[in-house]
mmCIF file of N, CA and C in Angstrom:
data_model
loop_
_atom_site.group_PDB
_atom_site.id
_atom_site.type_symbol
_atom_site.label_atom_id
_atom_site.label_comp_id
_atom_site.label_asym_id
_atom_site.label_seq_id
_atom_site.Cartn_x
_atom_site.Cartn_y
_atom_site.Cartn_z
ATOM 1 N N MET A 1 125.527 121.811 117.287
ATOM 2 C CA MET A 1 126.844 120.507 117.208
ATOM 3 C C MET A 1 125.852 119.510 116.636
ATOM 4 N N ILE A 2 126.638 118.700 115.903
ATOM 5 C CA ILE A 2 125.832 117.344 115.270
ATOM 6 C C ILE A 2 126.115 116.240 115.827
ATOM 7 N N ASN A 3 125.402 115.452 116.032
ATOM 8 C CA ASN A 3 125.425 114.228 116.380
ATOM 9 C C ASN A 3 125.701 113.317 115.638
ATOM 10 N N ARG A 4 126.205 112.005 116.853
ATOM 11 C CA ARG A 4 127.365 110.667 115.637
ATOM 12 C C ARG A 4 126.066 110.531 114.637
ATOM 13 N N ARG A 5 124.944 110.139 114.987
ATOM 14 C CA ARG A 5 123.822 109.918 113.795
ATOM 15 C C ARG A 5 123.771 110.667 112.426
ATOM 16 N N ASP A 6 123.548 112.061 112.329
ATOM 17 C CA ASP A 6 123.752 112.833 111.721
ATOM 18 C C ASP A 6 125.368 113.174 110.655
ATOM 19 N N PHE A 7 126.406 113.064 111.769
ATOM 20 C CA PHE A 7 127.082 113.185 111.034
ATOM 21 C C PHE A 7 127.498 112.053 110.107
ATOM 22 N N ILE A 8 127.676 110.531 110.462
ATOM 23 C CA ILE A 8 127.825 109.671 109.597
ATOM 24 C C ILE A 8 126.840 109.306 108.409
ATOM 25 N N GLY A 9 125.424 109.910 108.747
ATOM 26 C CA GLY A 9 124.330 109.698 107.327
ATOM 27 C C GLY A 9 124.683 110.764 106.927
ATOM 28 N N ALA A 10 124.971 112.328 106.759
ATOM 29 C CA ALA A 10 125.820 113.117 106.181
ATOM 30 C C ALA A 10 126.512 112.397 105.310
ATOM 31 N N VAL A 11 127.959 111.636 106.045
ATOM 32 C CA VAL A 11 129.693 111.280 105.546
ATOM 33 C C VAL A 11 128.905 110.506 104.332
ATOM 34 N N ALA A 12 127.995 109.636 104.853
ATOM 35 C CA ALA A 12 127.479 108.084 103.591
ATOM 36 C C ALA A 12 126.655 109.033 102.767
ATOM 37 N N GLY A 13 125.853 110.194 102.918
ATOM 38 C CA GLY A 13 125.047 110.829 101.912
ATOM 39 C C GLY A 13 125.946 111.540 100.923
ATOM 40 N N GLY A 14 127.148 111.767 101.363
ATOM 41 C CA GLY A 14 127.670 112.593 100.501
ATOM 42 C C GLY A 14 128.863 112.231 99.486
ATOM 43 N N ILE A 15 129.274 110.635 100.404
ATOM 44 C CA ILE A 15 129.731 109.609 99.101
ATOM 45 C C ILE A 15 128.649 109.194 98.331
ATOM 46 N N ALA A 16 127.492 108.455 98.919
ATOM 47 C CA ALA A 16 126.883 108.506 97.589
ATOM 48 C C ALA A 16 126.392 108.980 96.555
ATOM 49 N N MET A 17 125.969 110.725 96.899
ATOM 50 C CA MET A 17 125.760 111.768 95.754
ATOM 51 C C MET A 17 126.552 111.821 94.822
ATOM 52 N N SER A 18 128.318 111.431 95.400
ATOM 53 C CA SER A 18 129.553 112.198 94.394
ATOM 54 C C SER A 18 129.685 110.807 93.591
ATOM 55 N N LYS A 19 128.949 109.547 94.229
ATOM 56 C CA LYS A 19 129.055 108.706 93.089
ATOM 57 C C LYS A 19 128.033 108.394 91.592
ATOM 58 N N LEU A 20 127.042 109.112 92.214
ATOM 59 C CA LEU A 20 125.873 109.048 91.259
ATOM 60 C C LEU A 20 126.024 110.566 90.745
ATOM 61 N N GLY A 21 126.774 111.518 91.033
ATOM 62 C CA GLY A 21 127.008 112.414 90.279
ATOM 63 C C GLY A 21 128.269 112.126 89.015
ATOM 64 N N ALA A 22 128.715 111.344 89.408
ATOM 65 C CA ALA A 22 130.398 111.566 88.143
ATOM 66 C C ALA A 22 129.206 110.076 87.082
ATOM 67 N N ALA A 23 128.868 109.054 87.527
ATOM 68 C CA ALA A 23 128.019 108.233 86.924
ATOM 69 C C ALA A 23 126.597 108.515 86.152
ATOM 70 N N GLY A 24 126.015 109.583 86.920
ATOM 71 C CA GLY A 24 124.143 109.339 86.523
ATOM 72 C C GLY A 24 123.858 111.254 86.098
ATOM 73 N N SER A 25 124.372 111.797 86.852
ATOM 74 C CA SER A 25 123.561 113.163 85.823
ATOM 75 C C SER A 25 124.729 113.936 84.988
ATOM 76 N N PHE A 26 125.957 113.215 85.141
ATOM 77 C CA PHE A 26 126.552 113.765 84.191
ATOM 78 C C PHE A 26 126.555 113.762 82.872
ATOM 79 N N GLY A 27 125.757 112.253 82.301
ATOM 80 C CA GLY A 27 125.966 111.617 80.806
ATOM 81 C C GLY A 27 127.230 111.236 81.374
ATOM 82 N N ILE A 28 127.770 110.404 82.401
ATOM 83 C CA ILE A 28 129.035 109.557 81.797
ATOM 84 C C ILE A 28 128.569 108.110 82.318
ATOM 85 N N ASP A 29 128.919 107.325 81.401
ATOM 86 C CA ASP A 29 128.725 105.694 81.005
ATOM 87 C C ASP A 29 129.035 105.045 82.340
ATOM 88 N N SER A 30 128.250 104.647 83.546
ATOM 89 C CA SER A 30 129.086 103.723 84.400
ATOM 90 C C SER A 30 129.528 103.171 84.467
ATOM 91 N N ARG A 31 129.766 102.439 83.513
ATOM 92 C CA ARG A 31 130.560 101.123 82.944
ATOM 93 C C ARG A 31 132.230 102.098 83.131
ATOM 94 N N ALA A 32 132.382 103.212 81.729
ATOM 95 C CA ALA A 32 133.128 104.153 81.806
ATOM 96 C C ALA A 32 133.724 104.811 83.286
ATOM 97 N N ALA A 33 132.419 104.751 83.939
ATOM 98 C CA ALA A 33 132.929 105.691 85.285
ATOM 99 C C ALA A 33 133.915 104.705 86.249
ATOM 100 N N GLU A 34 132.964 103.438 86.227
ATOM 101 C CA GLU A 34 133.712 102.086 87.330
ATOM 102 C C GLU A 34 135.695 101.705 86.338
ATOM 103 N N GLU A 35 135.599 102.319 84.825
ATOM 104 C CA GLU A 35 136.848 101.326 85.056
ATOM 105 C C GLU A 35 138.041 103.155 85.221
ATOM 106 N N GLU A 36 137.218 103.934 85.164
ATOM 107 C CA GLU A 36 137.913 104.684 85.032
ATOM 108 C C GLU A 36 138.087 105.101 86.633
ATOM 109 N N ALA A 37 137.629 104.869 87.660
ATOM 110 C CA ALA A 37 137.741 104.686 89.007
ATOM 111 C C ALA A 37 138.565 103.158 89.662
ATOM 112 N N GLY A 38 139.003 102.160 88.320
ATOM 113 C CA GLY A 38 139.478 101.063 88.810
ATOM 114 C C GLY A 38 138.791 100.135 89.155
ATOM 115 N N ALA A 39 139.704 99.163 89.480
ATOM 116 C CA ALA A 39 138.862 97.732 89.238
ATOM 117 C C ALA A 39 138.367 97.598 91.065
ATOM 118 N N PRO A 40 137.874 96.565 91.887
ATOM 119 C CA PRO A 40 137.134 97.473 92.864
ATOM 120 C C PRO A 40 137.879 96.435 93.605
ATOM 121 N N ALA A 41 138.017 96.772 95.225
ATOM 122 C CA ALA A 41 139.228 96.433 95.522
ATOM 123 C C ALA A 41 139.107 94.923 95.880
ATOM 124 N N SER A 42 139.947 93.956 96.429
ATOM 125 C CA SER A 42 139.493 92.893 96.522
ATOM 126 C C SER A 42 139.367 92.513 97.897
ATOM 127 N N TRP A 43 139.233 93.493 98.889
ATOM 128 C CA TRP A 43 138.088 92.892 99.961
ATOM 129 C C TRP A 43 136.737 93.116 100.023
ATOM 130 N N ILE A 44 136.193 92.934 98.799
ATOM 131 C CA ILE A 44 134.840 93.247 98.668
ATOM 132 C C ILE A 44 134.591 91.463 98.222
ATOM 133 N N ASP A 45 135.602 91.228 97.816
ATOM 134 C CA ASP A 45 134.871 89.649 96.972
ATOM 135 C C ASP A 45 134.806 89.116 98.118
ATOM 136 N N ASN A 46 135.741 89.372 99.407
ATOM 137 C CA ASN A 46 135.927 88.056 100.521
ATOM 138 C C ASN A 46 134.388 88.648 101.644
ATOM 139 N N GLY A 47 133.330 89.678 101.232
ATOM 140 C CA GLY A 47 132.426 89.901 102.062
ATOM 141 C C GLY A 47 132.980 91.187 103.252
ATOM 142 N N MET A 48 132.073 90.839 104.053
ATOM 143 C CA MET A 48 132.137 92.262 105.129
ATOM 144 C C MET A 48 132.954 92.297 106.106
ATOM 145 N N ILE A 49 134.063 93.259 105.897
ATOM 146 C CA ILE A 49 134.750 92.773 107.250
ATOM 147 C C ILE A 49 134.866 93.809 108.474
ATOM 148 N N ASP A 50 135.184 92.921 109.570
ATOM 149 C CA ASP A 50 134.921 93.299 110.775
ATOM 150 C C ASP A 50 135.949 93.731 111.111
ATOM 151 N N ALA A 51 135.960 95.279 111.480
ATOM 152 C CA ALA A 51 137.370 96.017 111.813
ATOM 153 C C ALA A 51 138.036 95.605 113.256
ATOM 154 N N GLY A 52 136.927 94.865 114.316
ATOM 155 C CA GLY A 52 137.423 94.753 115.339
ATOM 156 C C GLY A 52 137.434 95.902 116.275
ATOM 157 N N GLY A 53 136.839 94.879 117.136
ATOM 158 C CA GLY A 53 137.342 96.021 118.630
ATOM 159 C C GLY A 53 135.868 96.068 119.046
ATOM 160 N N THR A 54 135.710 97.902 119.867
ATOM 161 C CA THR A 54 134.392 98.284 119.915
ATOM 162 C C THR A 54 134.867 99.709 120.652
ATOM 163 N N HIS A 55 133.882 100.763 119.718
ATOM 164 C CA HIS A 55 134.139 101.945 120.260
ATOM 165 C C HIS A 55 133.440 102.909 121.653
ATOM 166 N N GLU A 56 132.797 101.881 122.085
ATOM 167 C CA GLU A 56 131.602 102.176 123.249
ATOM 168 C C GLU A 56 132.752 101.144 124.606
ATOM 169 N N PRO A 57 132.783 102.706 125.617
ATOM 170 C CA PRO A 57 133.645 102.158 126.707
ATOM 171 C C PRO A 57 132.375 101.454 127.595
ATOM 172 N N LEU A 58 133.419 100.539 129.047
ATOM 173 C CA LEU A 58 132.794 99.351 129.354
ATOM 174 C C LEU A 58 131.587 99.653 129.859
ATOM 175 N N ILE A 59 131.586 100.830 130.738
ATOM 176 C CA ILE A 59 130.627 100.961 131.343
ATOM 177 C C ILE A 59 129.227 101.394 130.774
ATOM 178 N N PHE A 60 129.037 101.278 129.334
ATOM 179 C CA PHE A 60 128.216 102.087 128.483
ATOM 180 C C PHE A 60 127.704 101.083 128.288
ATOM 181 N N VAL A 61 128.401 99.726 127.561
ATOM 182 C CA VAL A 61 128.111 98.333 127.714
ATOM 183 C C VAL A 61 127.495 97.806 128.810
ATOM 184 N N ARG A 62 127.830 97.825 129.802
ATOM 185 C CA ARG A 62 127.876 97.126 131.123
ATOM 186 C C ARG A 62 125.897 98.088 131.326
ATOM 187 N N ARG A 63 125.764 99.239 130.870
ATOM 188 C CA ARG A 63 124.868 100.163 131.507
ATOM 189 C C ARG A 63 123.387 99.907 130.185
ATOM 190 N N ARG A 64 123.860 99.730 129.209
ATOM 191 C CA ARG A 64 122.930 100.000 128.159
ATOM 192 C C ARG A 64 122.045 98.279 128.623
ATOM 193 N N GLY A 65 122.683 97.752 128.952
ATOM 194 C CA GLY A 65 121.676 95.980 129.655
ATOM 195 C C GLY A 65 121.514 94.983 128.281
ATOM 196 N N GLY A 66 121.817 93.928 128.227
ATOM 197 C CA GLY A 66 121.444 92.613 127.490
ATOM 198 C C GLY A 66 122.277 92.288 126.986
ATOM 199 N N GLU A 67 123.504 92.424 127.911
ATOM 200 C CA GLU A 67 124.959 91.606 127.605
ATOM 201 C C GLU A 67 125.278 90.763 128.272
ATOM 202 N N SER A 68 126.177 89.350 127.992
ATOM 203 C CA SER A 68 125.768 87.998 128.874
ATOM 204 C C SER A 68 126.622 88.492 129.895
ATOM 205 N N VAL A 69 126.718 87.424 130.558
ATOM 206 C CA VAL A 69 127.518 87.666 132.188
ATOM 207 C C VAL A 69 129.492 87.953 131.870
ATOM 208 N N ASP A 70 129.840 87.145 130.686
ATOM 209 C CA ASP A 70 130.824 87.718 130.541
ATOM 210 C C ASP A 70 130.903 88.714 129.595
ATOM 211 N N ALA A 71 130.471 89.964 129.667
ATOM 212 C CA ALA A 71 131.300 91.093 129.141
ATOM 213 C C ALA A 71 132.115 92.022 129.298
ATOM 214 N N ARG A 72 132.287 91.364 130.415
ATOM 215 C CA ARG A 72 134.219 92.133 131.039
ATOM 216 C C ARG A 72 135.056 91.794 130.220
ATOM 217 N N ARG A 73 135.205 90.261 130.056
ATOM 218 C CA ARG A 73 135.938 89.043 129.145
ATOM 219 C C ARG A 73 135.878 89.542 127.905
ATOM 220 N N ILE A 74 134.922 89.875 126.692
ATOM 221 C CA ILE A 74 134.491 90.017 125.725
ATOM 222 C C ILE A 74 134.992 91.156 125.340
ATOM 223 N N TYR A 75 134.842 92.210 126.293
ATOM 224 C CA TYR A 75 135.422 93.767 126.053
ATOM 225 C C TYR A 75 136.637 93.707 125.776
ATOM 226 N N GLU A 76 136.996 92.911 126.689
ATOM 227 C CA GLU A 76 139.132 93.107 126.557
ATOM 228 C C GLU A 76 139.519 92.244 125.768
ATOM 229 N N SER A 77 138.754 91.136 125.253
ATOM 230 C CA SER A 77 139.397 90.634 124.015
ATOM 231 C C SER A 77 139.585 91.468 122.867
ATOM 232 N N GLN A 78 138.352 92.603 122.914
ATOM 233 C CA GLN A 78 138.269 93.211 121.356
ATOM 234 C C GLN A 78 139.231 94.374 121.872
ATOM 235 N N GLN A 79 139.418 94.645 122.888
ATOM 236 C CA GLN A 79 140.498 95.662 122.878
ATOM 237 C C GLN A 79 141.911 95.232 122.862
ATOM 238 N N SER A 80 142.016 93.589 123.047
ATOM 239 C CA SER A 80 143.439 92.813 123.502
ATOM 240 C C SER A 80 144.503 93.487 122.071
ATOM 241 N N GLU A 81 145.706 93.490 122.614
ATOM 242 C CA GLU A 81 147.156 93.586 121.685
ATOM 243 C C GLU A 81 147.185 92.212 120.789
ATOM 244 N N GLU A 82 146.575 91.523 121.095
ATOM 245 C CA GLU A 82 146.518 90.252 119.906
ATOM 246 C C GLU A 82 145.599 90.197 118.820
ATOM 247 N N LEU A 83 144.164 90.906 118.706
ATOM 248 C CA LEU A 83 143.059 91.278 118.558
ATOM 249 C C LEU A 83 144.042 92.301 117.526
ATOM 250 N N ILE A 84 144.390 93.226 117.600
ATOM 251 C CA ILE A 84 144.959 94.202 117.251
ATOM 252 C C ILE A 84 145.711 93.880 116.178
ATOM 253 N N ARG A 85 146.770 92.571 116.318
ATOM 254 C CA ARG A 85 147.939 92.575 116.045
ATOM 255 C C ARG A 85 147.287 91.552 114.653
ATOM 256 N N ARG A 86 146.520 91.160 114.950
ATOM 257 C CA ARG A 86 145.866 89.863 114.199
ATOM 258 C C ARG A 86 145.017 90.794 112.493
ATOM 259 N N LEU A 87 144.506 91.707 113.189
ATOM 260 C CA LEU A 87 143.160 92.737 112.004
ATOM 261 C C LEU A 87 144.916 93.418 111.384
#
């Protein structure tokens, strides 16, 4: 069984290797590879995107510690219909 950290690392490594393979090891000019892939996505210009919400259950958030006293309110706002619609 694979854990989440190893899975994400494998996916990120696979993506990185596919980009390196297309632009580096096969002798293709990196500029030509970028043109072939198309223009970069417009969201890259705006910086990092926060997808919102959390994937951790509230019980984990509480037990791991280090949270503010209003952790439940923050957690509920991250799961709210309003935030989902805004995203």
